[in-house]
mmCIF file of C-alpha atoms in Angstrom:
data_model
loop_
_atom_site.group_PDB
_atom_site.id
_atom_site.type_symbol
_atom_site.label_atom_id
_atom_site.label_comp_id
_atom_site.label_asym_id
_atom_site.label_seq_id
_atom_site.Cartn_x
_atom_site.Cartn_y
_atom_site.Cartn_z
ATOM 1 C CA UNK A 1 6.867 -92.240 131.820
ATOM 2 C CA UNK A 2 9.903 -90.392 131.950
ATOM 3 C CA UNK A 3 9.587 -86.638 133.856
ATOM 4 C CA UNK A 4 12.361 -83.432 132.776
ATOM 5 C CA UNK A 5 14.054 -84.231 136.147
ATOM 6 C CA UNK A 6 15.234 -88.330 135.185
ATOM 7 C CA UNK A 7 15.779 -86.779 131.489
ATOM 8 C CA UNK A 8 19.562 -86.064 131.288
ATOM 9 C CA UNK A 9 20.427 -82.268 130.957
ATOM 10 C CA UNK A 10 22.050 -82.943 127.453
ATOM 11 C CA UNK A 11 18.718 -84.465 125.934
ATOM 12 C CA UNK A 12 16.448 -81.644 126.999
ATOM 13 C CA UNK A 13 18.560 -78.786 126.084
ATOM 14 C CA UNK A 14 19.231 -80.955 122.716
ATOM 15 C CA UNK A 15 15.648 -80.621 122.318
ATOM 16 C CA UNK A 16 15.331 -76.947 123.304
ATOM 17 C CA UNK A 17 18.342 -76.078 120.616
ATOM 18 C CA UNK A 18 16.844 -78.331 117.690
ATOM 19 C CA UNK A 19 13.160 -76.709 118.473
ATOM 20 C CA UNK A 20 15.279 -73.199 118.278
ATOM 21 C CA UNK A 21 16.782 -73.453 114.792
ATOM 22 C CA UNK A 22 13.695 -74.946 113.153
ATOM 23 C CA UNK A 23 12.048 -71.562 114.154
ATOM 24 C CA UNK A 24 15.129 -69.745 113.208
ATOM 25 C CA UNK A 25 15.175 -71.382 109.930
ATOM 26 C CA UNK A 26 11.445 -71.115 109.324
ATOM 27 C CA UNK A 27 11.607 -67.333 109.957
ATOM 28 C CA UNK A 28 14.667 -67.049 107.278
ATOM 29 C CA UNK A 29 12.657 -68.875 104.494
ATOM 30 C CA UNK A 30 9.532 -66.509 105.416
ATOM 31 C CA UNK A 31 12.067 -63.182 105.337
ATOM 32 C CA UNK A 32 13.580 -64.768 101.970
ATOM 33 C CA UNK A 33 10.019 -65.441 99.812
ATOM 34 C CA UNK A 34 8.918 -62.038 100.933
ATOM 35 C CA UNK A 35 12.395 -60.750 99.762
ATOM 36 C CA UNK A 36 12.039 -62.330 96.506
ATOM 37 C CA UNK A 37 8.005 -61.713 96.794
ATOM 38 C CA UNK A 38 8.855 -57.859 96.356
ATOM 39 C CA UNK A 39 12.430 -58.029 94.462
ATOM 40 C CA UNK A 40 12.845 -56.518 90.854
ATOM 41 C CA UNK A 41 13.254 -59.544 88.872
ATOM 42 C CA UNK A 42 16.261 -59.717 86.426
ATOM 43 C CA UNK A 43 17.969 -62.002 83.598
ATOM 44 C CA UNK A 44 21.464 -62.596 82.960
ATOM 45 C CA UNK A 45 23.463 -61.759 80.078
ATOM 46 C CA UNK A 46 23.724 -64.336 77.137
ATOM 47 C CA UNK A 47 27.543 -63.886 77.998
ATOM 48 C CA UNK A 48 27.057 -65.460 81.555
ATOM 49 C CA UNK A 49 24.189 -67.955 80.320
ATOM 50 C CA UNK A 50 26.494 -69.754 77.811
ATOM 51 C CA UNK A 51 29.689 -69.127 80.024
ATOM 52 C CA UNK A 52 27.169 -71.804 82.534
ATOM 53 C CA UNK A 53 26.335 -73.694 79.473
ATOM 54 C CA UNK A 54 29.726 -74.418 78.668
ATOM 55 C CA UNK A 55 30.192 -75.407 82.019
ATOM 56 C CA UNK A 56 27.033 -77.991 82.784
ATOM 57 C CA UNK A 57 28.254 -79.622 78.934
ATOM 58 C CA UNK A 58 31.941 -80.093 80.269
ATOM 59 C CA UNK A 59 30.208 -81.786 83.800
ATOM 60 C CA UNK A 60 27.987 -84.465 81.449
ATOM 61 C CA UNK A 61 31.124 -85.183 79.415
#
């Protein structure tokens, strides 16, 4: 079994960095469902939905 000391530097502090942004990221998805959680909801205009439509039809083609 391997011990921190024969792991190279580059593999531990790999680890430590990886470990870091899945908390990071896990903290911005909890900040961002309480943000929508709480947020006025709102539609678009029909102007903007078909301007998409038009869009998404011109993609399948």
């Amino acid at each position: 079994m391997k011990t921190s000391r024969s792991l190279p530097k580059k593999n531990i502090f790999g680890a430590r960095t990886k470990i870091s942004n899945w908390l990071i990221s896990k903290e911005e998805v909890a900040k961002a469902l309480l943000y929508a959680a709480y947020s006025q909801p709102y539609l678009s205009s029909d102007q903007v939905i078909s301007s998409i439509d038009k869009k998404l039809e011109a993609l399948v083609d």
